[in-house]
Amino acid sequence: MKWKGRRASANVEDRRGRGGGGKGLAVGGGLGGIVLVLIITFLGGDPGILLDGMDGNGTNSTINPGEPYEATEQEQELAEFVSVVLADTEEVWTKVFAEEGMQYEEPTLVLFTDSVQSACGTAGSAVGPFYCPADYKLYIDLDFYEELQRQFQAPGDFAMAYVIAHEVGHHVQNLLGVMQEVQPLRNQLSEEEYNKLQVRLELQADYLSGVWAHHAQEKGYLEEGDLEEALTAAAAVGDDTIQMRSRGYVVPESFTHGTSEQRRKWFYKGFEAGNLDEGDTFEADGL
């Protein structure tokens, strides 16, 4: 992706090296219900991993907030990259919202290490990148870039761009009121039925990330191989692929994010369409 020398977002909050602290994970009723699912956007696994590395007070005991954080040259470059990607999403969604007669409210991207406190609770880096609808913020430990390459076999800077765009997609859903429609149903449906709604929510975020990629291509930002990197990343984080790798078998009724094929399909559909019109996953038959 062509990104060097371009505008970086001013909506980046750098908390690297500070540790999490605070209230602990919000997993109860109300907002916590949807956050529990959104917070494991890419791993799609056991919510118990949110507590890994935490002490009894919900804080991460490995962080010494008194020590200054020193980023490596590679990490600092990655921080600059994700800031440029965020700026791109700001431009694209401001334009798309304006075309629909709406105003886009920009989210904040929080960089952290090991653990972080959000309005949705405390989370460890093991959960992967996540979006908190309560504070309009995206959270990411930049070490996830290495995980994409090693654990998910999804290398390339545009794979990471897809990750950022997907989380921004959740923010777009929040602004459009989609999350507010889905969340109350958690206490009305069985776990299996609610999981199906979560799949549609995640696939719509994939579609929205594809919409961003469409406009990034129009601006000439994509390089050869970028689209393939995003599609590889989308497939790598499919529920079936993750479960097969971690368990050796799949449990379709437990899917919350969609299969690898579905995630690729909806990202690419958004990439081709470039608008909001064709991204209603909740009405789509068969996905």
Tab-separated table of C-alpha atoms in Angstrom, residues 16-18 64-71:
chain	number	residue	atom	x	y	z
A	16	ARG	CA	1.741	1.869	24.789
A	17	GLY	CA	3.534	0.834	27.944
A	18	ARG	CA	0.882	2.103	30.338
A	64	ASN	CA	5.360	-1.213	35.153
A	65	PRO	CA	3.722	2.132	34.296
A	66	GLY	CA	6.750	3.942	35.722
A	67	GLU	CA	9.034	2.700	32.953
A	68	PRO	CA	9.072	4.736	29.714
A	69	TYR	CA	8.008	2.767	26.662
A	70	GLU	CA	10.528	2.467	23.852
A	71	ALA	CA	9.153	1.305	20.524
